[in-house]
């Protein structure tokens, strides 16, 4: 084509202009730490290289501050999510607690009672989804590092935090924790939906003195029992973090346990972050006095493997300054800080924080998932499956829905309580509502609690509560609604008073009592009161909140009506308190009896108040039901023989064997769908499939000190219990019957194979939990379980395969775990007591030789002991035996070939002697070593003594006549 002269003239001009024009700006490549194509370690290294020293240190606090110059926002470890997203602390509001309004599933003990890992994984998935939903709503408030599950083993039913754990058994706990953790994490190979954190490592089952008490745990119990609950989910990759507990184990605070950077990370196939419990780093200096300064304490914690300091609420500056001081003093290096940072940044990267939005599938989750219809349906399903049928005499259950005259009575019949780790229930279906809905009609009801008025005997005026929350005064001359209070008995003398004027509970406000609480709640539960009877027939009102035992609380615990008529807690004793007359305006028992009399069935709902009957910071002193609740059951049953009891609590209770009611079911505080679940089971719409995850003991009388962690010596849990339990571990009835056939067990290669035929012999479908146990050396252990749903007269073969390696146990002589050669008995049954005949299987493991004490032997590897505890050899590593006068250690089956010298590594601030004896604590003396004062418990020296000649196989005893720390010894 020909061009015009003008066009030809313009061409060079335009070309020159294009050459001189700047090129279009190209987008800068992302910083390597934001590049998803790079390996995780490379991205972490790049980000660390861009941080200043101050920024690196700042990441060590729970609230990792924003770094605006890199476009990095705030990150917080720790959103509580034990049985649903529960609460978090608000960085933008001085750490104020904000409760979630998501789905509230049954308590952890209820989740476990399903014995259904697949279902628990579904719950974990729902919790992970809702965590993302809350995070989308407010990412600063709702972090994605979830502090759950709690895997501490439930060795003692009096532990206040029993509701938070799963089971007294490590295999069951490990399986359920693995399921919950995997559910939270999601199934994406790269990204985490949310990051679960296991709580609380290790051997933590008491609240009294929990930050200073020492759990003395022999190696066999430590390795075979307590550690296993953490090892199983960690090895399965089901946790991204671990929280050490407040207590000491064998003399050393868990916050500085060498396991944090050792065993825990050895078990986990992927990187984990170790986060402290709240205030625990400061405890190292304050209550525990383990270190003199915070710089030393924080340095020791970081060196041990702690990554994130939950300390001083939102104020990270105290931790930052302590770490800086530690660096300046040479207690830490920047490499130590960076090592901790790597674990934390790894967590943030796997949550997808630094990736483009389109790469992470979980960022698409919106707040619409929170309490979604699907999650509500799941909450009901789980609540159904966790109910345990404890008694069903003469087929009292299920109830016939055609018989619609049902009375629902009891203090928990028409209310649902939240616990410390619960979110705010978005709706509540109470037992009364669930039963009425199932019947399609109203039901007779009564809470069965007394309504009283309290008259000031000095003035004749009644305590009066305002209609709006406010101070209680003595002003009424007659007992009307404003003067009426409903009294709830929770046992151990603890009561709560609910004002009829506005339906709120009375609580202590620092002086006056006010009616302002929807339920007893708070860190210090300030709604706890006692009505103390006096010799003259009057009553005084005593405040019984959790803080009355704190040294700062002061002497005044009793109520006084002041000159202005206001009721305050201002007297030190009953003698100086106001005396009241207790007028019963309405008898709770009479009301309940009236409702129950003439009904086809009376359902009595009793149980615990989760903030009063034990919780964090508050152990139980008894597992007996509250006296008023027991009296209510007895009175209702007398009026209506067809009475069934619903026990709603979160721990084993005693005394049910002395009540003759024909039907008893147990449920945890099962969240928003509790009432539907109770009705579903009572009327047989759901076969009761829940099974107990703890031994229910017959009484408190035989229970040891809650501080004694040696379950083998104390006989605690089904593994070691020597008595007859009220209800055994694994127990639960069904509405149908099951027959177990002959058990077949054999070893095939590296596994033990066990099979049994299970038949439903009843007329309705039902589900049983088939449980496999092994027994060796007198110790019984759950090895596997299987939920089996069978139609009437259906038979199914249930097969188990147990890896021989799983039969390993700690051997004190070897000082390690081993599968010992020998015969292992396998039994199958419905619970730990109802088992088939044992089937022996020979396992060709290690042959354990006699002990050789000529080699240096750690003192803690004893076979038996009396009067000793375990303590720390140094502040960083090692375990010694702390002996006292009259204590002894035993080492069984020792091969002696005439040793001539006893040597021991010891320390003492006093002086003492160690005596070597044969075959008993008072047996033949071989030699005695004198231990001089070493001046410090951590200053060890070696002492020796000549030995008389001895040969052959003997038990060797070491006896002590004074305080000695013994680290190791030998007989050569």
PDB file of N, CA, C and O in Angstrom, residues 400-466:
ATOM      1  N   UNK A 400     -42.660 -44.418  76.604  1.00  0.00           N
ATOM      2  CA  UNK A 400     -43.686 -44.536  75.558  1.00  0.00           C
ATOM      3  C   UNK A 400     -44.221 -43.139  75.242  1.00  0.00           C
ATOM      4  O   UNK A 400     -44.847 -42.513  76.104  1.00  0.00           O
ATOM      5  N   UNK A 401     -43.973 -42.613  74.035  1.00  0.00           N
ATOM      6  CA  UNK A 401     -44.434 -41.248  73.731  1.00  0.00           C
ATOM      7  C   UNK A 401     -45.953 -41.118  73.718  1.00  0.00           C
ATOM      8  O   UNK A 401     -46.468 -39.999  73.740  1.00  0.00           O
ATOM      9  N   UNK A 402     -46.644 -42.251  73.699  1.00  0.00           N
ATOM     10  CA  UNK A 402     -48.111 -42.188  73.749  1.00  0.00           C
ATOM     11  C   UNK A 402     -48.607 -41.819  75.143  1.00  0.00           C
ATOM     12  O   UNK A 402     -49.730 -41.335  75.304  1.00  0.00           O
ATOM     13  N   UNK A 403     -47.786 -42.074  76.136  1.00  0.00           N
ATOM     14  CA  UNK A 403     -48.137 -41.700  77.503  1.00  0.00           C
ATOM     15  C   UNK A 403     -47.600 -40.296  77.752  1.00  0.00           C
ATOM     16  O   UNK A 403     -46.441 -40.106  78.091  1.00  0.00           O
ATOM     17  N   UNK A 404     -48.455 -39.339  77.569  1.00  0.00           N
ATOM     18  CA  UNK A 404     -48.020 -37.950  77.497  1.00  0.00           C
ATOM     19  C   UNK A 404     -48.005 -37.217  78.834  1.00  0.00           C
ATOM     20  O   UNK A 404     -47.609 -36.065  78.898  1.00  0.00           O
ATOM     21  N   UNK A 405     -48.439 -37.911  79.899  1.00  0.00           N
ATOM     22  CA  UNK A 405     -48.419 -37.261  81.210  1.00  0.00           C
ATOM     23  C   UNK A 405     -47.032 -37.441  81.817  1.00  0.00           C
ATOM     24  O   UNK A 405     -46.749 -38.421  82.510  1.00  0.00           O
ATOM     25  N   UNK A 406     -46.160 -36.509  81.501  1.00  0.00           N
ATOM     26  CA  UNK A 406     -44.778 -36.565  81.971  1.00  0.00           C
ATOM     27  C   UNK A 406     -44.494 -35.318  82.793  1.00  0.00           C
ATOM     28  O   UNK A 406     -44.862 -34.208  82.399  1.00  0.00           O
ATOM     29  N   UNK A 407     -43.845 -35.529  83.935  1.00  0.00           N
ATOM     30  CA  UNK A 407     -43.389 -34.413  84.756  1.00  0.00           C
ATOM     31  C   UNK A 407     -41.880 -34.294  84.607  1.00  0.00           C
ATOM     32  O   UNK A 407     -41.162 -35.295  84.658  1.00  0.00           O
ATOM     33  N   UNK A 408     -41.409 -33.084  84.391  1.00  0.00           N
ATOM     34  CA  UNK A 408     -39.973 -32.834  84.253  1.00  0.00           C
ATOM     35  C   UNK A 408     -39.586 -31.862  85.363  1.00  0.00           C
ATOM     36  O   UNK A 408     -39.998 -30.704  85.350  1.00  0.00           O
ATOM     37  N   UNK A 409     -38.806 -32.356  86.321  1.00  0.00           N
ATOM     38  CA  UNK A 409     -38.498 -31.569  87.503  1.00  0.00           C
ATOM     39  C   UNK A 409     -36.993 -31.593  87.771  1.00  0.00           C
ATOM     40  O   UNK A 409     -36.259 -32.395  87.203  1.00  0.00           O
ATOM     41  N   UNK A 410     -36.581 -30.700  88.652  1.00  0.00           N
ATOM     42  CA  UNK A 410     -35.185 -30.675  89.055  1.00  0.00           C
ATOM     43  C   UNK A 410     -34.511 -29.367  88.717  1.00  0.00           C
ATOM     44  O   UNK A 410     -34.959 -28.628  87.825  1.00  0.00           O
ATOM     45  N   UNK A 411     -33.418 -29.051  89.393  1.00  0.00           N
ATOM     46  CA  UNK A 411     -32.757 -27.745  89.219  1.00  0.00           C
ATOM     47  C   UNK A 411     -32.161 -27.536  87.840  1.00  0.00           C
ATOM     48  O   UNK A 411     -31.883 -26.395  87.468  1.00  0.00           O
ATOM     49  N   UNK A 412     -31.941 -28.611  87.068  1.00  0.00           N
ATOM     50  CA  UNK A 412     -31.416 -28.450  85.709  1.00  0.00           C
ATOM     51  C   UNK A 412     -32.459 -28.815  84.652  1.00  0.00           C
ATOM     52  O   UNK A 412     -32.124 -29.023  83.492  1.00  0.00           O
ATOM     53  N   UNK A 413     -33.711 -28.882  85.052  1.00  0.00           N
ATOM     54  CA  UNK A 413     -34.758 -29.319  84.122  1.00  0.00           C
ATOM     55  C   UNK A 413     -35.065 -28.282  83.055  1.00  0.00           C
ATOM     56  O   UNK A 413     -35.432 -28.636  81.931  1.00  0.00           O
ATOM     57  N   UNK A 414     -34.917 -27.005  83.381  1.00  0.00           N
ATOM     58  CA  UNK A 414     -35.331 -25.978  82.421  1.00  0.00           C
ATOM     59  C   UNK A 414     -34.291 -24.875  82.296  1.00  0.00           C
ATOM     60  O   UNK A 414     -34.618 -23.704  82.138  1.00  0.00           O
ATOM     61  N   UNK A 415     -33.025 -25.285  82.369  1.00  0.00           N
ATOM     62  CA  UNK A 415     -31.938 -24.328  82.180  1.00  0.00           C
ATOM     63  C   UNK A 415     -30.742 -25.052  81.583  1.00  0.00           C
ATOM     64  O   UNK A 415     -30.597 -26.264  81.742  1.00  0.00           O
ATOM     65  N   UNK A 416     -29.914 -24.327  80.891  1.00  0.00           N
ATOM     66  CA  UNK A 416     -28.639 -24.843  80.411  1.00  0.00           C
ATOM     67  C   UNK A 416     -27.562 -23.879  80.861  1.00  0.00           C
ATOM     68  O   UNK A 416     -27.701 -22.660  80.714  1.00  0.00           O
ATOM     69  N   UNK A 417     -26.487 -24.435  81.401  1.00  0.00           N
ATOM     70  CA  UNK A 417     -25.398 -23.609  81.896  1.00  0.00           C
ATOM     71  C   UNK A 417     -24.200 -23.670  80.955  1.00  0.00           C
ATOM     72  O   UNK A 417     -23.896 -24.710  80.380  1.00  0.00           O
ATOM     73  N   UNK A 418     -23.544 -22.544  80.835  1.00  0.00           N
ATOM     74  CA  UNK A 418     -22.272 -22.497  80.113  1.00  0.00           C
ATOM     75  C   UNK A 418     -21.140 -22.766  81.093  1.00  0.00           C
ATOM     76  O   UNK A 418     -21.276 -22.532  82.291  1.00  0.00           O
ATOM     77  N   UNK A 419     -20.007 -23.271  80.572  1.00  0.00           N
ATOM     78  CA  UNK A 419     -18.843 -23.478  81.415  1.00  0.00           C
ATOM     79  C   UNK A 419     -17.760 -22.462  81.054  1.00  0.00           C
ATOM     80  O   UNK A 419     -17.939 -21.642  80.156  1.00  0.00           O
ATOM     81  N   UNK A 420     -16.618 -22.553  81.735  1.00  0.00           N
ATOM     82  CA  UNK A 420     -15.560 -21.555  81.548  1.00  0.00           C
ATOM     83  C   UNK A 420     -15.038 -21.540  80.115  1.00  0.00           C
ATOM     84  O   UNK A 420     -14.651 -20.498  79.597  1.00  0.00           O
ATOM     85  N   UNK A 421     -15.005 -22.695  79.454  1.00  0.00           N
ATOM     86  CA  UNK A 421     -14.496 -22.768  78.083  1.00  0.00           C
ATOM     87  C   UNK A 421     -15.616 -22.965  77.070  1.00  0.00           C
ATOM     88  O   UNK A 421     -15.425 -23.587  76.042  1.00  0.00           O
ATOM     89  N   UNK A 422     -16.769 -22.399  77.375  1.00  0.00           N
ATOM     90  CA  UNK A 422     -17.907 -22.462  76.469  1.00  0.00           C
ATOM     91  C   UNK A 422     -18.132 -21.104  75.831  1.00  0.00           C
ATOM     92  O   UNK A 422     -17.908 -20.060  76.452  1.00  0.00           O
ATOM     93  N   UNK A 423     -18.593 -21.138  74.587  1.00  0.00           N
ATOM     94  CA  UNK A 423     -19.079 -19.916  73.978  1.00  0.00           C
ATOM     95  C   UNK A 423     -20.469 -19.591  74.504  1.00  0.00           C
ATOM     96  O   UNK A 423     -21.037 -20.310  75.329  1.00  0.00           O
ATOM     97  N   UNK A 424     -21.010 -18.483  74.038  1.00  0.00           N
ATOM     98  CA  UNK A 424     -22.375 -18.093  74.411  1.00  0.00           C
ATOM     99  C   UNK A 424     -23.351 -18.844  73.507  1.00  0.00           C
ATOM    100  O   UNK A 424     -23.310 -18.689  72.285  1.00  0.00           O
ATOM    101  N   UNK A 425     -24.173 -19.672  74.095  1.00  0.00           N
ATOM    102  CA  UNK A 425     -25.088 -20.472  73.274  1.00  0.00           C
ATOM    103  C   UNK A 425     -26.028 -19.572  72.474  1.00  0.00           C
ATOM    104  O   UNK A 425     -26.693 -18.703  73.054  1.00  0.00           O
ATOM    105  N   UNK A 426     -26.104 -19.764  71.156  1.00  0.00           N
ATOM    106  CA  UNK A 426     -26.976 -18.922  70.340  1.00  0.00           C
ATOM    107  C   UNK A 426     -28.456 -19.213  70.564  1.00  0.00           C
ATOM    108  O   UNK A 426     -29.305 -18.384  70.267  1.00  0.00           O
ATOM    109  N   UNK A 427     -28.752 -20.404  71.045  1.00  0.00           N
ATOM    110  CA  UNK A 427     -30.107 -20.761  71.476  1.00  0.00           C
ATOM    111  C   UNK A 427     -29.952 -21.897  72.464  1.00  0.00           C
ATOM    112  O   UNK A 427     -28.899 -22.533  72.564  1.00  0.00           O
ATOM    113  N   UNK A 428     -31.020 -22.188  73.210  1.00  0.00           N
ATOM    114  CA  UNK A 428     -30.943 -23.216  74.243  1.00  0.00           C
ATOM    115  C   UNK A 428     -32.202 -24.066  74.223  1.00  0.00           C
ATOM    116  O   UNK A 428     -33.307 -23.536  74.344  1.00  0.00           O
ATOM    117  N   UNK A 429     -32.006 -25.370  74.081  1.00  0.00           N
ATOM    118  CA  UNK A 429     -33.107 -26.317  74.211  1.00  0.00           C
ATOM    119  C   UNK A 429     -32.889 -27.064  75.519  1.00  0.00           C
ATOM    120  O   UNK A 429     -31.969 -27.869  75.641  1.00  0.00           O
ATOM    121  N   UNK A 430     -33.715 -26.775  76.517  1.00  0.00           N
ATOM    122  CA  UNK A 430     -33.571 -27.395  77.828  1.00  0.00           C
ATOM    123  C   UNK A 430     -34.240 -28.772  77.826  1.00  0.00           C
ATOM    124  O   UNK A 430     -35.041 -29.089  76.928  1.00  0.00           O
ATOM    125  N   UNK A 431     -33.946 -29.615  78.808  1.00  0.00           N
ATOM    126  CA  UNK A 431     -34.629 -30.913  78.885  1.00  0.00           C
ATOM    127  C   UNK A 431     -36.148 -30.787  78.900  1.00  0.00           C
ATOM    128  O   UNK A 431     -36.842 -31.548  78.216  1.00  0.00           O
ATOM    129  N   UNK A 432     -36.651 -29.851  79.655  1.00  0.00           N
ATOM    130  CA  UNK A 432     -38.109 -29.666  79.683  1.00  0.00           C
ATOM    131  C   UNK A 432     -38.626 -29.323  78.289  1.00  0.00           C
ATOM    132  O   UNK A 432     -39.638 -29.892  77.817  1.00  0.00           O
ATOM    133  N   UNK A 433     -37.962 -28.413  77.586  1.00  0.00           N
ATOM    134  CA  UNK A 433     -38.409 -28.027  76.256  1.00  0.00           C
ATOM    135  C   UNK A 433     -38.299 -29.188  75.277  1.00  0.00           C
ATOM    136  O   UNK A 433     -39.190 -29.400  74.442  1.00  0.00           O
ATOM    137  N   UNK A 434     -37.187 -29.935  75.348  1.00  0.00           N
ATOM    138  CA  UNK A 434     -37.004 -31.064  74.440  1.00  0.00           C
ATOM    139  C   UNK A 434     -38.067 -32.127  74.631  1.00  0.00           C
ATOM    140  O   UNK A 434     -38.589 -32.684  73.654  1.00  0.00           O
ATOM    141  N   UNK A 435     -38.400 -32.429  75.877  1.00  0.00           N
ATOM    142  CA  UNK A 435     -39.410 -33.448  76.160  1.00  0.00           C
ATOM    143  C   UNK A 435     -40.793 -32.958  75.738  1.00  0.00           C
ATOM    144  O   UNK A 435     -41.579 -33.706  75.130  1.00  0.00           O
ATOM    145  N   UNK A 436     -41.115 -31.704  76.045  1.00  0.00           N
ATOM    146  CA  UNK A 436     -42.423 -31.162  75.642  1.00  0.00           C
ATOM    147  C   UNK A 436     -42.556 -31.159  74.123  1.00  0.00           C
ATOM    148  O   UNK A 436     -43.615 -31.491  73.571  1.00  0.00           O
ATOM    149  N   UNK A 437     -41.492 -30.801  73.425  1.00  0.00           N
ATOM    150  CA  UNK A 437     -41.520 -30.798  71.958  1.00  0.00           C
ATOM    151  C   UNK A 437     -41.733 -32.211  71.420  1.00  0.00           C
ATOM    152  O   UNK A 437     -42.503 -32.418  70.482  1.00  0.00           O
ATOM    153  N   UNK A 438     -41.083 -33.188  72.029  1.00  0.00           N
ATOM    154  CA  UNK A 438     -41.229 -34.575  71.570  1.00  0.00           C
ATOM    155  C   UNK A 438     -42.646 -35.082  71.780  1.00  0.00           C
ATOM    156  O   UNK A 438     -43.200 -35.815  70.935  1.00  0.00           O
ATOM    157  N   UNK A 439     -43.246 -34.688  72.899  1.00  0.00           N
ATOM    158  CA  UNK A 439     -44.611 -35.149  73.188  1.00  0.00           C
ATOM    159  C   UNK A 439     -45.662 -34.337  72.459  1.00  0.00           C
ATOM    160  O   UNK A 439     -46.802 -34.780  72.312  1.00  0.00           O
ATOM    161  N   UNK A 440     -45.302 -33.155  72.019  1.00  0.00           N
ATOM    162  CA  UNK A 440     -46.269 -32.291  71.362  1.00  0.00           C
ATOM    163  C   UNK A 440     -47.281 -31.704  72.310  1.00  0.00           C
ATOM    164  O   UNK A 440     -48.386 -31.325  71.914  1.00  0.00           O
ATOM    165  N   UNK A 441     -46.896 -31.591  73.565  1.00  0.00           N
ATOM    166  CA  UNK A 441     -47.801 -31.047  74.566  1.00  0.00           C
ATOM    167  C   UNK A 441     -46.985 -30.472  75.708  1.00  0.00           C
ATOM    168  O   UNK A 441     -45.776 -30.707  75.799  1.00  0.00           O
ATOM    169  N   UNK A 442     -47.610 -29.725  76.562  1.00  0.00           N
ATOM    170  CA  UNK A 442     -46.909 -29.186  77.717  1.00  0.00           C
ATOM    171  C   UNK A 442     -46.690 -30.292  78.741  1.00  0.00           C
ATOM    172  O   UNK A 442     -47.369 -31.321  78.733  1.00  0.00           O
ATOM    173  N   UNK A 443     -45.719 -30.063  79.604  1.00  0.00           N
ATOM    174  CA  UNK A 443     -45.425 -31.040  80.644  1.00  0.00           C
ATOM    175  C   UNK A 443     -45.466 -30.338  81.990  1.00  0.00           C
ATOM    176  O   UNK A 443     -45.198 -29.145  82.104  1.00  0.00           O
ATOM    177  N   UNK A 444     -45.841 -31.110  83.020  1.00  0.00           N
ATOM    178  CA  UNK A 444     -45.788 -30.580  84.376  1.00  0.00           C
ATOM    179  C   UNK A 444     -44.322 -30.387  84.744  1.00  0.00           C
ATOM    180  O   UNK A 444     -43.467 -31.188  84.371  1.00  0.00           O
ATOM    181  N   UNK A 445     -44.030 -29.331  85.481  1.00  0.00           N
ATOM    182  CA  UNK A 445     -42.616 -29.059  85.757  1.00  0.00           C
ATOM    183  C   UNK A 445     -42.445 -28.319  87.073  1.00  0.00           C
ATOM    184  O   UNK A 445     -43.376 -27.680  87.584  1.00  0.00           O
ATOM    185  N   UNK A 446     -41.247 -28.421  87.585  1.00  0.00           N
ATOM    186  CA  UNK A 446     -40.838 -27.684  88.776  1.00  0.00           C
ATOM    187  C   UNK A 446     -39.332 -27.804  88.877  1.00  0.00           C
ATOM    188  O   UNK A 446     -38.767 -28.862  88.618  1.00  0.00           O
ATOM    189  N   UNK A 447     -38.664 -26.720  89.258  1.00  0.00           N
ATOM    190  CA  UNK A 447     -37.221 -26.804  89.465  1.00  0.00           C
ATOM    191  C   UNK A 447     -36.879 -27.556  90.744  1.00  0.00           C
ATOM    192  O   UNK A 447     -35.730 -27.964  90.939  1.00  0.00           O
ATOM    193  N   UNK A 448     -37.846 -27.725  91.626  1.00  0.00           N
ATOM    194  CA  UNK A 448     -37.599 -28.481  92.849  1.00  0.00           C
ATOM    195  C   UNK A 448     -36.695 -27.770  93.830  1.00  0.00           C
ATOM    196  O   UNK A 448     -36.004 -28.421  94.623  1.00  0.00           O
ATOM    197  N   UNK A 449     -36.664 -26.447  93.794  1.00  0.00           N
ATOM    198  CA  UNK A 449     -35.837 -25.682  94.730  1.00  0.00           C
ATOM    199  C   UNK A 449     -36.746 -24.815  95.592  1.00  0.00           C
ATOM    200  O   UNK A 449     -37.806 -24.356  95.154  1.00  0.00           O
ATOM    201  N   UNK A 450     -36.304 -24.602  96.817  1.00  0.00           N
ATOM    202  CA  UNK A 450     -37.100 -23.793  97.729  1.00  0.00           C
ATOM    203  C   UNK A 450     -37.074 -22.328  97.330  1.00  0.00           C
ATOM    204  O   UNK A 450     -36.035 -21.801  96.922  1.00  0.00           O
ATOM    205  N   UNK A 451     -38.240 -21.683  97.479  1.00  0.00           N
ATOM    206  CA  UNK A 451     -38.297 -20.225  97.383  1.00  0.00           C
ATOM    207  C   UNK A 451     -38.431 -19.703  98.798  1.00  0.00           C
ATOM    208  O   UNK A 451     -39.346 -20.076  99.532  1.00  0.00           O
ATOM    209  N   UNK A 452     -37.492 -18.848  99.174  1.00  0.00           N
ATOM    210  CA  UNK A 452     -37.440 -18.395 100.560  1.00  0.00           C
ATOM    211  C   UNK A 452     -37.438 -16.881 100.643  1.00  0.00           C
ATOM    212  O   UNK A 452     -37.248 -16.179  99.652  1.00  0.00           O
ATOM    213  N   UNK A 453     -37.683 -16.422 101.848  1.00  0.00           N
ATOM    214  CA  UNK A 453     -37.468 -15.017 102.189  1.00  0.00           C
ATOM    215  C   UNK A 453     -36.570 -14.989 103.408  1.00  0.00           C
ATOM    216  O   UNK A 453     -36.670 -15.854 104.290  1.00  0.00           O
ATOM    217  N   UNK A 454     -35.669 -14.012 103.480  1.00  0.00           N
ATOM    218  CA  UNK A 454     -34.738 -13.888 104.593  1.00  0.00           C
ATOM    219  C   UNK A 454     -35.078 -12.633 105.389  1.00  0.00           C
ATOM    220  O   UNK A 454     -34.997 -11.508 104.882  1.00  0.00           O
ATOM    221  N   UNK A 455     -35.488 -12.849 106.649  1.00  0.00           N
ATOM    222  CA  UNK A 455     -35.910 -11.745 107.504  1.00  0.00           C
ATOM    223  C   UNK A 455     -34.801 -11.381 108.483  1.00  0.00           C
ATOM    224  O   UNK A 455     -34.276 -12.243 109.198  1.00  0.00           O
ATOM    225  N   UNK A 456     -34.439 -10.103 108.489  1.00  0.00           N
ATOM    226  CA  UNK A 456     -33.482  -9.594 109.473  1.00  0.00           C
ATOM    227  C   UNK A 456     -34.163  -9.667 110.837  1.00  0.00           C
ATOM    228  O   UNK A 456     -35.130  -8.942 111.101  1.00  0.00           O
ATOM    229  N   UNK A 457     -33.669 -10.572 111.688  1.00  0.00           N
ATOM    230  CA  UNK A 457     -34.350 -10.794 112.967  1.00  0.00           C
ATOM    231  C   UNK A 457     -34.251  -9.588 113.890  1.00  0.00           C
ATOM    232  O   UNK A 457     -35.064  -9.445 114.810  1.00  0.00           O
ATOM    233  N   UNK A 458     -33.294  -8.711 113.649  1.00  0.00           N
ATOM    234  CA  UNK A 458     -33.159  -7.531 114.509  1.00  0.00           C
ATOM    235  C   UNK A 458     -34.194  -6.469 114.180  1.00  0.00           C
ATOM    236  O   UNK A 458     -34.635  -5.720 115.070  1.00  0.00           O
ATOM    237  N   UNK A 459     -34.610  -6.392 112.903  1.00  0.00           N
ATOM    238  CA  UNK A 459     -35.529  -5.323 112.498  1.00  0.00           C
ATOM    239  C   UNK A 459     -36.868  -5.854 112.002  1.00  0.00           C
ATOM    240  O   UNK A 459     -37.836  -5.086 111.874  1.00  0.00           O
ATOM    241  N   UNK A 460     -36.935  -7.151 111.695  1.00  0.00           N
ATOM    242  CA  UNK A 460     -38.147  -7.717 111.144  1.00  0.00           C
ATOM    243  C   UNK A 460     -38.345  -7.430 109.669  1.00  0.00           C
ATOM    244  O   UNK A 460     -39.390  -7.773 109.101  1.00  0.00           O
ATOM    245  N   UNK A 461     -37.365  -6.834 109.029  1.00  0.00           N
ATOM    246  CA  UNK A 461     -37.476  -6.492 107.610  1.00  0.00           C
ATOM    247  C   UNK A 461     -36.814  -7.570 106.736  1.00  0.00           C
ATOM    248  O   UNK A 461     -35.810  -8.163 107.099  1.00  0.00           O
ATOM    249  N   UNK A 462     -37.413  -7.762 105.569  1.00  0.00           N
ATOM    250  CA  UNK A 462     -36.940  -8.796 104.647  1.00  0.00           C
ATOM    251  C   UNK A 462     -35.938  -8.230 103.636  1.00  0.00           C
ATOM    252  O   UNK A 462     -36.039  -7.069 103.225  1.00  0.00           O
ATOM    253  N   UNK A 463     -34.994  -9.090 103.259  1.00  0.00           N
ATOM    254  CA  UNK A 463     -34.112  -8.712 102.165  1.00  0.00           C
ATOM    255  C   UNK A 463     -34.938  -8.529 100.901  1.00  0.00           C
ATOM    256  O   UNK A 463     -35.800  -9.362 100.583  1.00  0.00           O
ATOM    257  N   UNK A 464     -34.639  -7.464 100.181  1.00  0.00           N
ATOM    258  CA  UNK A 464     -35.419  -7.088  99.007  1.00  0.00           C
ATOM    259  C   UNK A 464     -34.484  -6.854  97.829  1.00  0.00           C
ATOM    260  O   UNK A 464     -33.454  -6.173  97.967  1.00  0.00           O
ATOM    261  N   UNK A 465     -34.826  -7.428  96.685  1.00  0.00           N
ATOM    262  CA  UNK A 465     -34.030  -7.241  95.468  1.00  0.00           C
ATOM    263  C   UNK A 465     -34.790  -6.337  94.511  1.00  0.00           C
ATOM    264  O   UNK A 465     -36.008  -6.483  94.341  1.00  0.00           O
ATOM    265  N   UNK A 466     -34.098  -5.411  93.846  1.00  0.00           N
ATOM    266  CA  UNK A 466     -34.791  -4.520  92.909  1.00  0.00           C
ATOM    267  C   UNK A 466     -35.123  -5.252  91.609  1.00  0.00           C
ATOM    268  O   UNK A 466     -34.534  -6.286  91.278  1.00  0.00           O
TER     269      UNK A 466
END
